[in-house]
Amino acid sequence: MRIRTKLLLVLLALAVPPLVGVCFYAVYEGRLLGHELAARAADAYRRAAEQELALMVDLIGEDLNDNRRMMELSLALLGQEARTALTSPPLAGTAPAAGAAFDAADGVPQGLATLPDYPVPATAAAMSLSLPGGSGARMQPEPAARLALLAPTMRVLRRKLAENMLWAYVALPDGLMVSYPGHGRMPDDYDPRTRPWYTTALARKETSWSILVDASTGRLTATVSGPVCDAAGKLLGVAAIDAPFEAMLPESDLSRRWGKGVKALLVHAAPGDSGHMVVIGSQSFLDAAQSWKTTPTPEPFASADPGDAVRLARAIVSKKPDQLSMQMGGQAYFAVFKPFPDTPAGLLVLVPREAVLRQADSAEAAILARTHGMIAVVVGVSLLAVAGAVILAGFGARAVTRPVMALCAAAGKLAQGDLACRAPVTSRDELADLAKTFNEMAPKLAERLRLKQDMLLAMEVQQNLLPAAPPRLPGLSIAGSTRFCDETGGDYFDFLKMTDDGAGGLDVIVGDATGHGIAAALFMATGRALLRGGRAAKADPAALLTLANGLLCEDTMDSGRFLTLFALRLVHGGLAPDGHLEWARAGHDPALVYDPATDAFVELFGPGLPLGVLPDFVYEGQSHPGLKPGQVLALGTDGIWEARNPAGEMYGKDRFRAVLRANAAASAEEILAAGHQDVADFQAGAPRDDDITLVILKAEPA
């Protein structure tokens, strides 16, 4: 049984029997009461009516707060599941969420059941995907497959939220959006990234509320939204849940008791005592015909007495309930304010003064003949009713707060690191749903912790795969390093003793796997193993790449991943006049040789596809004279020149050449450090999107 039903039954048990008895007895005996006692009794009824109204508003306000908290908790669950889905590899065989099928059917695809209580064709059997402009042809299968993992979570949210949920959806930064329940195409010019729920969540970087017109149904909704970020804080998308706006307004409940003149307003006040207050939601918002592109704007709160607005604004800021009389539009109202506990806003109910006094006036007319004995009976019944209300309220409060205290205790243990703690589930109401959600959250937190530990271990393993120190060759200074944008990455460099010419022969390898993170790291580790395993063949760079490519294609060709590589061999030490350079390229950026004597740059080009694309591709070797004293050779990955600053500008190769020119007289270690520092200064704190690897070889001056 729901909490709201429990409270309703308790209130009916307290109010109906004594009120019916007192009413009949008062009508029977009231004719004996004199004018003086009648006036006093009428005043007592007026106060009772005001108290009843205040109690009713308090209960409705609590219910509204509960609905708001449940919406925010549901959004947190949706955001957590979306983060998990978008940062984990898609499950094998996962089918994309339905999207183009809805557009083709212009409603609900054949064979899917239609929801009867929705204003547009919609189904709970599937989700729908959309892109800005309604185009489904450009949808990428991998993001769609990831978003398809959210279907079970969205079904659970719809069952739990019931009429408080219209749509639940997640939008990605590229405009791809998944909605549930599934429904037909969005308007052609609909772009979720321009909607207030998306922009507000990004601007505030936290859970936010918006009031707007739904693009599919034209209904006014109260939308709660929040950003979805990965563990590093990178934006993955925005999750949101729509609630029909009429579900947030209690006018229908109040009108049944107090008549059609009742007004329920959601009000917001500016900090301080300025008295500036606006209406952020009312029945007039529902009555106004608006386009989905139009965002409802708050209305200024107008009262005949400015002091009323100041008093209400103070109550909102102090988060204290208040009651007062006021004049609006030439009519007198009795106003009751119920604040929201965690925001400078609240529920303001305005009841026409005549509606509050109607019962008192009726009682005054009926009690004119009431006897003095009637007063004693009324007082006795009232005292018994109050005593009963106190007793029942005590038991009711205990029954409601007990599971809350148990949940708080479990949350405290979880905060101290006890991931095995669970909250007891002792009922079937919303608190039980909250306890179940808490119990589902704890193992997921433990799983995230284990995943974090696994990532740290993977980072340690990959760091050990990179060279601990550069080799020492006569006349050369060598330095290299990799900086990953995640814990692990797809960049790689290595120094291999591939030749046995007795004169310092060395192979310098620099590679870059597609993507970054743990998948790219595993792919790069495979390529590293194949290259090191090919040393036994004593092949030249071209033959080495041809051999590694064939083996790599056998294992990973169907994965769609590939590896760019630059294999450089220092023949006879790589120094002029006795040594020279040999290399082969597998789709990697060419090496760069700078001669400070002529201030000239030479790029070591050469044909070649990335490894893992064609299994029978034969790579061609290239050669270049050996390095002369003072010349600098640089090998890097595209994470250097494709780095971006906060304005979105790319670093570019011209800036990199300028760093080589300015630091050509320094050692290889100093040039390496200068290159990394210049890229970091250019990015100015902007997030790094790709791994950065740089290897420097410098021929020492004679």
XYZ file of C-alpha atoms in Angstrom:
702
model
C 0.000 0.000 0.000
C 1.320 3.453 -0.938
C 2.245 6.013 1.718
C -0.264 8.460 0.288
C -3.058 5.870 0.737
C -1.976 5.171 4.292
C -2.050 8.856 5.187
C -5.440 9.276 3.512
C -6.942 6.403 5.521
C -5.502 7.816 8.756
C -6.923 11.269 8.025
C -10.339 9.847 7.140
C -10.370 7.784 10.349
C -9.547 10.920 12.361
C -11.740 13.484 10.615
C -14.906 11.882 9.195
C -16.487 10.156 12.259
C -16.095 13.078 14.725
C -17.000 15.703 12.104
C -20.168 13.834 11.038
C -21.218 13.357 14.648
C -20.513 16.948 15.583
C -22.282 18.214 12.434
C -25.524 16.332 13.146
C -25.450 17.198 16.810
C -24.712 20.858 16.043
C -27.581 21.108 13.554
C -29.926 19.464 16.068
C -28.917 21.575 19.069
C -27.624 24.703 17.284
C -30.988 26.436 17.084
C -30.839 27.030 20.887
C -27.609 28.981 20.781
C -27.678 32.770 21.130
C -26.144 35.303 18.779
C -23.040 35.797 20.928
C -22.188 32.104 21.144
C -23.010 31.714 17.439
C -20.459 34.370 16.506
C -17.804 32.711 18.653
C -18.581 29.298 17.202
C -18.427 30.731 13.664
C -14.995 32.161 14.439
C -13.869 28.766 15.704
C -15.060 27.135 12.473
C -13.182 29.704 10.457
C -9.953 28.896 12.279
C -10.591 25.179 11.876
C -11.113 25.654 8.129
C -7.860 27.600 7.876
C -6.026 24.881 9.803
C -7.571 22.186 7.614
C -6.458 24.061 4.515
C -2.959 24.490 5.923
C -2.786 20.761 6.757
C -4.041 19.810 3.287
C -1.465 22.059 1.607
C 1.249 20.632 3.851
C 0.347 17.076 2.849
C 0.131 17.954 -0.832
C 3.450 19.794 -0.613
C 5.078 16.764 1.010
C 3.660 14.549 -1.726
C 4.997 16.946 -4.371
C 8.424 16.907 -2.690
C 8.339 13.092 -2.589
C 7.531 12.946 -6.313
C 10.335 15.405 -7.073
C 12.855 13.408 -5.032
C 11.749 10.159 -6.684
C 12.214 11.763 -10.108
C 15.724 12.932 -9.160
C 16.602 9.498 -7.727
C 15.318 7.843 -10.903
C 17.425 10.247 -12.981
C 20.489 9.357 -10.904
C 19.856 5.658 -11.603
C 19.374 6.338 -15.332
C 22.563 8.441 -15.428
C 24.552 5.719 -13.658
C 23.326 3.035 -16.041
C 23.981 5.303 -19.043
C 27.550 5.929 -17.861
C 28.094 2.181 -17.481
C 26.651 1.454 -20.931
C 28.598 4.214 -22.693
C 31.966 3.392 -21.091
C 31.803 -0.402 -21.416
C 32.334 -2.482 -24.558
C 28.982 -3.406 -26.155
C 27.889 -6.982 -25.545
C 28.353 -9.344 -28.435
C 25.151 -9.650 -30.426
C 23.514 -6.628 -28.839
C 20.893 -5.324 -31.251
C 20.598 -1.560 -31.689
C 17.531 0.109 -30.238
C 14.699 0.570 -32.668
C 14.927 3.898 -34.460
C 14.545 3.865 -38.209
C 11.650 1.390 -37.852
C 9.595 4.027 -36.029
C 10.310 6.604 -38.733
C 9.341 4.199 -41.492
C 6.093 3.317 -39.729
C 5.425 6.958 -38.780
C 4.145 5.658 -35.449
C 4.606 2.218 -33.912
C 6.065 -0.607 -36.041
C 3.719 -3.449 -36.857
C 3.653 -6.157 -34.202
C 4.368 -3.860 -31.216
C 1.611 -3.092 -28.701
C 0.548 0.566 -28.482
C 0.262 2.251 -25.089
C -3.395 3.281 -24.622
C -2.745 6.196 -22.263
C -0.313 8.157 -24.484
C -1.401 11.084 -26.702
C 0.827 9.869 -29.570
C 1.513 6.333 -30.868
C 4.038 4.860 -28.437
C 5.042 1.414 -27.227
C 6.652 0.017 -24.093
C 8.097 -2.882 -26.111
C 11.015 -0.917 -27.583
C 13.056 2.258 -27.450
C 13.423 4.689 -30.356
C 16.526 6.417 -31.667
C 16.749 9.766 -33.413
C 19.384 12.112 -34.811
C 19.057 15.866 -35.416
C 16.908 16.335 -38.486
C 15.356 12.884 -38.066
C 17.979 11.123 -40.195
C 18.620 7.520 -39.206
C 21.033 6.764 -42.048
C 23.973 8.331 -40.280
C 23.537 6.425 -37.012
C 26.659 4.594 -35.906
C 25.935 0.996 -34.819
C 28.241 0.983 -31.795
C 26.670 3.942 -29.898
C 23.227 2.617 -30.803
C 24.132 -0.817 -29.428
C 25.433 0.777 -26.227
C 22.230 2.787 -25.775
C 20.201 -0.396 -26.337
C 21.573 -1.654 -23.002
C 19.430 0.967 -21.221
C 16.119 -0.711 -22.149
C 15.740 -2.747 -18.886
C 16.505 0.316 -16.754
C 13.974 2.493 -18.581
C 11.279 -0.170 -18.245
C 11.904 -0.301 -14.475
C 11.696 3.510 -14.237
C 8.374 3.561 -16.075
C 6.911 0.932 -13.744
C 8.110 2.811 -10.673
C 7.222 6.347 -11.744
C 3.880 5.409 -13.409
C 1.917 8.559 -14.286
C 4.834 10.765 -13.158
C 6.851 9.733 -16.227
C 6.011 10.729 -19.811
C 9.401 10.041 -21.494
C 12.876 9.001 -20.370
C 15.773 9.661 -22.723
C 19.556 9.996 -23.091
C 21.182 12.313 -25.652
C 24.838 12.054 -26.751
C 27.071 15.019 -27.684
C 26.745 14.116 -31.398
C 22.946 14.538 -31.196
C 22.049 10.832 -31.109
C 19.143 10.376 -28.652
C 17.340 7.309 -27.324
C 13.769 7.661 -25.966
C 11.470 5.392 -24.002
C 8.660 4.476 -24.504
C 9.471 4.188 -28.201
C 7.550 6.532 -30.486
C 7.596 8.020 -33.987
C 10.075 10.455 -35.479
C 10.809 13.772 -33.844
C 10.224 17.093 -35.689
C 12.655 17.576 -38.587
C 14.370 20.511 -36.912
C 14.556 18.902 -33.475
C 18.070 18.855 -31.971
C 18.300 17.677 -28.327
C 21.525 19.619 -27.821
C 19.641 22.924 -28.167
C 16.835 22.024 -25.767
C 16.724 23.744 -22.327
C 16.997 20.448 -20.444
C 20.275 19.684 -22.273
C 21.856 23.140 -22.107
C 20.810 23.747 -18.475
C 22.272 20.426 -17.312
C 25.587 21.218 -19.052
C 25.700 24.783 -17.726
C 24.987 23.812 -14.110
C 26.843 20.471 -14.273
C 24.270 18.982 -11.908
C 20.674 17.810 -11.712
C 18.424 20.582 -13.084
C 14.712 21.156 -13.614
C 13.119 22.760 -16.680
C 9.541 23.522 -17.690
C 9.020 23.148 -21.435
C 6.675 21.921 -24.171
C 7.267 18.338 -25.321
C 8.158 18.190 -29.019
C 6.269 14.925 -29.629
C 2.987 15.454 -27.747
C 2.806 19.235 -27.306
C 2.189 18.668 -23.587
C 3.745 20.881 -20.955
C 6.278 18.920 -18.935
C 8.457 19.300 -15.882
C 11.796 17.848 -16.974
C 14.632 16.783 -14.681
C 17.977 16.339 -16.408
C 21.636 15.850 -15.540
C 24.979 15.333 -17.279
C 26.461 11.854 -17.714
C 30.252 11.850 -17.392
C 32.860 9.131 -17.279
C 35.285 8.589 -14.388
C 37.631 11.270 -15.791
C 34.830 13.846 -15.967
C 34.457 13.680 -19.763
C 30.918 14.393 -20.957
C 29.219 11.290 -22.343
C 25.735 12.756 -22.722
C 22.719 14.097 -20.840
C 19.943 11.990 -19.279
C 16.450 13.354 -18.674
C 12.966 12.312 -17.521
C 9.747 14.143 -18.460
C 6.787 14.366 -16.074
C 3.412 15.741 -17.233
C 3.203 19.207 -15.752
C -0.356 18.672 -14.535
C 0.969 15.927 -12.229
C 3.005 18.627 -10.433
C -0.043 20.890 -9.832
C -2.498 19.875 -7.055
C -5.362 22.165 -8.156
C -7.744 19.267 -8.840
C -7.319 17.895 -5.290
C -7.858 21.335 -3.770
C -10.770 22.263 -6.027
C -12.796 19.248 -4.907
C -12.636 20.585 -1.351
C -12.564 24.369 -1.776
C -14.191 25.063 -5.157
C -12.954 26.183 -8.583
C -11.448 29.468 -7.412
C -8.398 27.733 -5.908
C -5.008 28.628 -7.403
C -1.877 26.504 -6.975
C 1.379 28.250 -7.888
C 5.007 27.106 -7.955
C 6.938 30.228 -6.878
C 10.626 31.144 -6.742
C 12.268 34.015 -4.853
C 15.590 35.787 -5.319
C 18.026 35.657 -2.347
C 17.670 38.451 0.221
C 14.704 40.572 1.312
C 14.056 42.276 -2.021
C 10.598 40.748 -2.321
C 11.290 39.869 -5.981
C 9.320 36.706 -6.636
C 8.224 34.952 -9.834
C 5.694 32.220 -10.676
C 7.512 29.313 -12.336
C 4.423 27.123 -12.767
C 0.624 27.498 -12.710
C -2.557 26.393 -14.457
C -2.122 29.263 -16.928
C 1.037 27.550 -18.239
C -1.136 24.563 -19.234
C -3.888 26.701 -20.734
C -1.547 28.711 -22.977
C -1.154 27.249 -26.482
C 2.586 27.139 -27.140
C 4.931 25.692 -29.719
C 7.451 23.085 -28.586
C 10.165 25.583 -29.515
C 8.802 28.085 -26.982
C 10.113 27.799 -23.429
C 7.492 28.939 -20.846
C 8.840 31.976 -19.045
C 8.267 32.733 -15.347
C 5.575 35.308 -14.575
C 6.070 38.078 -12.005
C 4.094 37.581 -8.816
C 1.582 40.407 -8.495
C -0.009 41.348 -5.165
C -1.961 44.471 -4.202
C 0.222 44.828 -1.103
C 4.022 44.772 -1.775
C 4.521 43.703 1.824
C 2.854 40.349 1.057
C 5.451 39.590 -1.614
C 8.287 40.535 0.758
C 6.872 38.303 3.491
C 6.479 35.370 1.114
C 9.969 35.897 -0.297
C 11.402 35.755 3.232
C 9.481 32.537 3.913
C 10.850 30.990 0.700
C 14.444 31.963 1.480
C 14.158 30.810 5.122
C 12.354 27.607 4.003
C 9.580 28.081 6.587
C 5.839 27.520 5.914
C 3.611 30.559 6.248
C -0.066 31.627 6.148
C -1.417 35.081 5.356
C -4.284 36.990 3.789
C -3.712 38.937 0.587
C -5.428 40.802 -2.225
C -4.893 39.801 -5.865
C -6.893 40.995 -8.856
C -9.446 42.690 -6.642
C -10.234 39.465 -4.723
C -9.325 38.461 -1.181
C -7.445 35.190 -0.756
C -6.217 33.044 2.095
C -2.660 32.014 1.160
C -0.751 28.986 2.467
C 2.917 28.502 1.547
C 4.810 25.171 1.726
C 8.579 25.500 0.978
C 10.729 23.006 -0.899
C 13.525 21.918 1.471
C 16.540 22.227 -0.859
C 15.763 25.118 -3.208
C 14.508 28.748 -2.866
C 11.054 27.792 -4.140
C 7.820 26.278 -2.910
C 4.094 25.622 -3.354
C 1.739 28.599 -2.820
C -1.992 27.811 -2.607
C -4.503 30.682 -2.873
C -8.070 29.932 -1.744
C -10.775 32.619 -2.075
C -11.559 34.015 1.313
C -15.260 33.343 0.830
C -14.559 29.626 0.285
C -12.690 29.439 3.610
C -15.464 31.336 5.406
C -18.330 29.493 3.707
C -18.362 26.703 6.299
C -18.067 29.211 9.126
C -20.996 31.272 7.816
C -23.115 28.155 7.456
C -22.232 27.051 10.964
C -23.076 30.482 12.382
C -26.558 30.342 10.863
C -27.136 26.802 12.179
C -25.743 27.341 15.685
C -27.926 30.362 16.586
C -30.190 28.074 18.663
C -27.483 25.883 20.177
C -27.616 25.323 23.932
C -24.848 25.602 26.490
C -24.926 21.806 26.754
C -23.975 21.599 23.045
C -20.777 23.521 23.791
C -19.685 20.962 26.398
C -20.349 18.085 23.993
C -18.507 19.787 21.148
C -15.538 20.548 23.419
C -15.474 16.977 24.691
C -15.640 15.459 21.208
C -12.979 17.888 19.974
C -10.641 16.982 22.815
C -11.122 13.284 22.148
C -10.467 13.858 18.441
C -7.295 15.813 19.207
C -6.112 13.130 21.639
C -6.812 10.418 19.104
C -5.030 12.414 16.401
C -1.948 12.806 18.603
C -1.831 9.076 19.391
C -2.383 7.952 15.812
C 0.095 10.537 14.522
C 2.720 9.201 16.908
C 2.232 5.633 15.730
C 2.095 6.755 12.106
C 5.291 8.791 12.378
C 7.067 5.847 13.955
C 5.886 3.473 11.238
C 7.076 5.857 8.509
C 10.402 6.914 10.022
C 11.595 3.456 11.102
C 12.546 2.282 7.560
C 14.029 5.710 6.886
C 16.347 5.407 9.916
C 17.337 1.886 8.854
C 18.165 3.176 5.375
C 20.217 6.036 6.881
C 22.182 3.545 9.002
C 22.925 1.403 5.950
C 23.993 4.504 3.991
C 26.364 5.446 6.838
C 28.018 2.024 6.711
C 28.332 2.296 2.942
C 29.976 5.708 3.327
C 32.534 4.142 5.725
C 33.477 1.546 3.091
C 31.259 -1.410 4.055
C 30.137 -2.417 0.543
C 28.419 -5.542 1.893
C 25.832 -3.596 3.909
C 22.172 -3.864 2.866
C 19.049 -1.978 3.880
C 16.113 -4.032 5.235
C 12.975 -4.196 3.059
C 9.963 -4.430 5.385
C 7.071 -2.959 3.352
C 5.717 -2.510 -0.176
C 5.646 1.289 -0.459
C 8.017 3.882 -1.930
C 10.446 3.477 1.001
C 10.721 -0.216 0.144
C 11.442 0.724 -3.470
C 14.145 3.098 -2.230
C 15.681 0.378 -0.040
C 15.693 -2.061 -3.006
C 17.388 0.559 -5.172
C 19.992 1.110 -2.428
C 20.641 -2.647 -2.203
C 21.113 -2.790 -5.979
C 23.511 0.174 -5.861
C 25.998 -1.288 -3.326
C 27.226 -4.247 -5.457
C 27.538 -1.946 -8.456
C 29.802 0.347 -6.428
C 31.927 -2.670 -5.489
C 32.119 -3.660 -9.142
C 33.241 -0.154 -10.113
C 35.972 -0.302 -7.451
C 37.231 -3.634 -8.789
C 37.229 -2.205 -12.318
C 39.296 0.767 -11.127
C 41.835 -1.572 -9.532
C 42.024 -3.644 -12.734
C 42.698 -0.482 -14.754
C 45.530 0.507 -12.421
C 47.047 -2.961 -12.812
C 46.748 -2.715 -16.606
C 48.503 0.668 -16.513
C 51.359 -0.814 -14.473
C 51.711 -3.728 -16.906
C 51.746 -1.459 -19.974
C 54.298 0.910 -18.414
C 56.580 -2.097 -17.929
C 56.283 -2.902 -21.662
C 57.885 0.420 -22.626
C 61.679 0.795 -22.576
C 62.968 1.641 -19.115
C 65.908 3.617 -20.557
C 67.190 4.477 -24.047
C 70.149 2.512 -25.464
C 73.594 4.076 -25.664
C 75.182 4.311 -29.110
C 78.443 6.037 -29.970
C 77.857 9.597 -31.186
C 74.103 9.515 -30.562
C 71.877 10.713 -27.718
C 68.454 9.009 -27.654
C 65.333 9.770 -25.600
C 61.689 8.688 -25.788
C 58.505 8.745 -23.707
C 54.734 8.168 -23.925
C 52.020 10.097 -22.138
C 48.626 8.395 -22.136
C 45.335 10.315 -22.001
C 43.759 7.453 -19.966
C 45.251 4.931 -17.557
C 46.266 2.898 -20.626
C 46.538 3.708 -24.301
C 47.423 2.598 -27.787
C 50.760 4.414 -28.328
C 53.994 2.442 -28.303
C 57.704 2.911 -28.869
C 60.583 0.473 -28.578
C 64.338 0.086 -29.168
C 65.191 -3.324 -30.663
C 68.628 -4.839 -31.273
C 67.601 -6.329 -34.603
C 70.972 -6.372 -36.369
C 74.274 -7.925 -35.483
C 76.629 -5.825 -37.551
C 78.976 -5.040 -34.659
C 78.697 -1.313 -35.256
C 75.797 -0.248 -33.065
C 72.850 -1.228 -35.300
C 69.489 -0.455 -33.701
C 65.807 -0.475 -34.712
C 63.613 2.351 -33.384
C 59.875 1.522 -33.475
C 57.026 4.022 -32.954
C 53.390 2.905 -33.297
C 49.822 4.084 -32.706
C 46.784 1.764 -32.408
C 43.293 3.000 -33.205
C 41.511 4.540 -30.207
C 42.887 4.629 -26.715
C 42.225 2.959 -23.391
C 42.456 -0.719 -22.497
C 41.314 -2.048 -25.921
C 43.990 -0.082 -27.758
C 46.579 -1.154 -25.170
C 45.824 -4.852 -25.753
C 46.001 -4.378 -29.529
C 49.340 -2.578 -29.237
C 50.695 -5.291 -26.923
C 49.878 -7.852 -29.628
C 51.767 -5.830 -32.254
C 54.747 -5.403 -29.901
C 54.927 -9.163 -29.336
C 54.891 -9.865 -33.087
C 57.669 -7.325 -33.756
C 59.859 -8.655 -30.993
C 59.166 -12.205 -32.126
C 60.368 -11.275 -35.631
C 63.869 -10.459 -34.455
C 64.895 -14.075 -35.016
C 64.317 -13.652 -38.770
C 66.943 -10.841 -38.910
C 64.823 -9.172 -41.567
C 65.064 -5.594 -42.783
C 62.331 -3.142 -41.627
C 60.124 -3.756 -44.682
C 60.271 -7.527 -44.326
C 59.706 -7.257 -40.585
C 56.512 -5.219 -41.124
C 55.316 -7.609 -43.844
C 55.784 -10.561 -41.481
C 54.074 -8.809 -38.532
C 51.187 -7.644 -40.733
C 50.384 -11.136 -41.942
C 50.366 -12.555 -38.422
C 48.336 -9.638 -37.045
C 45.674 -9.955 -39.756
C 45.173 -13.638 -38.928
C 44.153 -12.767 -35.348
C 42.548 -9.309 -35.483
C 41.385 -8.514 -39.029
C 37.698 -8.982 -38.155
C 37.961 -6.551 -35.214
C 38.169 -3.512 -37.505
C 41.230 -2.227 -35.633
C 44.587 -1.403 -37.168
C 48.040 -0.239 -36.148
C 50.179 2.474 -37.719
C 53.936 1.940 -37.366
C 57.246 3.505 -38.331
C 60.201 1.092 -38.199
C 63.580 2.884 -38.432
C 66.881 1.000 -38.563
C 70.214 2.665 -37.726
C 72.610 0.773 -39.965
C 76.209 0.883 -38.677
C 75.111 3.274 -35.939
C 73.095 5.490 -38.313
C 75.799 8.199 -38.465
C 77.441 9.567 -41.613
C 79.613 8.772 -43.419
C 79.759 5.020 -42.557
C 76.186 4.483 -41.394
C 72.837 5.223 -42.968
C 69.109 5.005 -42.175
C 66.662 2.370 -43.414
C 62.950 2.437 -42.684
C 59.491 1.226 -43.644
C 56.160 2.969 -42.986
C 52.866 1.298 -42.107
C 50.547 4.287 -42.452
C 52.350 6.259 -39.720
C 53.374 9.923 -39.888
C 56.841 10.280 -41.440
C 59.915 10.849 -39.317
C 61.336 14.391 -39.300
C 65.066 15.207 -39.699
C 66.246 18.713 -38.870
C 69.666 20.043 -39.933
C 70.524 23.219 -37.936
C 73.430 23.934 -40.287
C 71.049 24.572 -43.202
C 67.878 25.180 -41.153
C 66.168 22.568 -43.338
C 63.646 19.856 -42.479
C 63.445 16.533 -44.311
C 60.493 14.142 -43.895
C 61.190 10.407 -44.259
C 58.210 9.369 -46.392
C 57.372 6.003 -47.873
C 54.291 4.026 -48.952
C 52.537 1.518 -46.727
C 49.143 0.608 -45.243
C 48.570 0.300 -41.474
C 49.147 -3.153 -40.022
C 46.029 -5.298 -39.771
C 44.271 -4.034 -42.947
C 45.377 -6.351 -45.781
C 47.008 -9.683 -44.863
C 49.053 -10.036 -48.071
C 50.348 -6.470 -48.339
C 54.137 -6.208 -49.017
C 55.918 -3.219 -47.477
C 58.688 -1.323 -49.255
C 61.947 -0.311 -47.627
C 63.423 3.207 -47.844
C 66.893 4.590 -47.079
C 68.549 7.889 -46.237
C 72.150 8.959 -45.557
C 73.300 8.770 -41.960
C 72.823 11.638 -39.509
C 75.473 14.342 -39.541
C 76.759 15.962 -36.333
C 74.111 18.287 -34.841
C 71.213 16.841 -36.863
C 68.028 15.867 -34.946
C 65.598 13.092 -35.921
C 62.094 13.102 -34.350
C 59.503 10.324 -34.414
C 56.040 11.003 -32.928
C 52.352 10.085 -32.959
C 49.472 12.233 -34.144
C 48.497 13.011 -30.557
C 51.132 15.790 -30.729
C 50.008 17.791 -33.775
C 46.319 17.003 -33.276
C 46.275 18.300 -29.687
C 43.760 21.104 -29.192
C 43.656 24.152 -26.948
C 40.499 25.413 -25.164
C 39.560 27.372 -28.316
C 39.577 24.187 -30.412
C 42.731 25.032 -32.403
C 45.107 22.209 -33.354
C 48.753 22.247 -32.340
C 50.006 21.394 -35.846
C 53.394 20.368 -37.204
C 54.622 23.954 -37.711
C 54.700 24.534 -33.957
C 56.506 21.234 -33.496
C 59.142 22.210 -36.073
C 59.598 25.502 -34.222
C 60.330 23.591 -30.984
C 62.952 21.429 -32.773
C 64.559 24.525 -34.313
C 64.677 26.384 -30.979
C 66.140 23.450 -29.014
C 68.394 21.845 -31.647
C 71.530 22.651 -29.614
C 70.213 20.783 -26.531
C 70.472 17.068 -25.749
C 67.884 14.524 -26.845
C 66.411 14.422 -23.313
C 66.081 18.223 -23.240
C 64.501 18.344 -26.708
C 62.045 15.630 -25.640
C 61.091 17.556 -22.483
C 60.725 20.805 -24.452
C 58.375 19.110 -26.942
C 56.084 17.723 -24.238
C 56.087 21.026 -22.342
C 55.216 23.059 -25.426
C 52.227 20.823 -26.177
C 51.051 21.085 -22.548
C 51.405 24.888 -22.610
C 49.432 25.023 -25.855
C 46.584 22.929 -24.431
C 46.372 25.205 -21.348
C 44.516 22.643 -19.283
C 42.177 21.457 -22.056
C 41.369 17.719 -21.847
C 43.736 15.470 -23.793
C 41.938 13.435 -26.463
C 44.775 11.134 -27.595
C 48.003 9.566 -26.368
C 51.306 11.384 -27.091
C 54.534 9.539 -27.945
C 57.803 11.228 -28.951
C 61.268 9.768 -29.662
C 64.302 12.043 -30.292
C 67.659 10.997 -31.817
C 70.462 13.555 -32.013
C 73.840 13.169 -33.621
C 76.282 14.703 -31.156
C 78.536 17.472 -32.516
C 82.088 16.392 -33.304
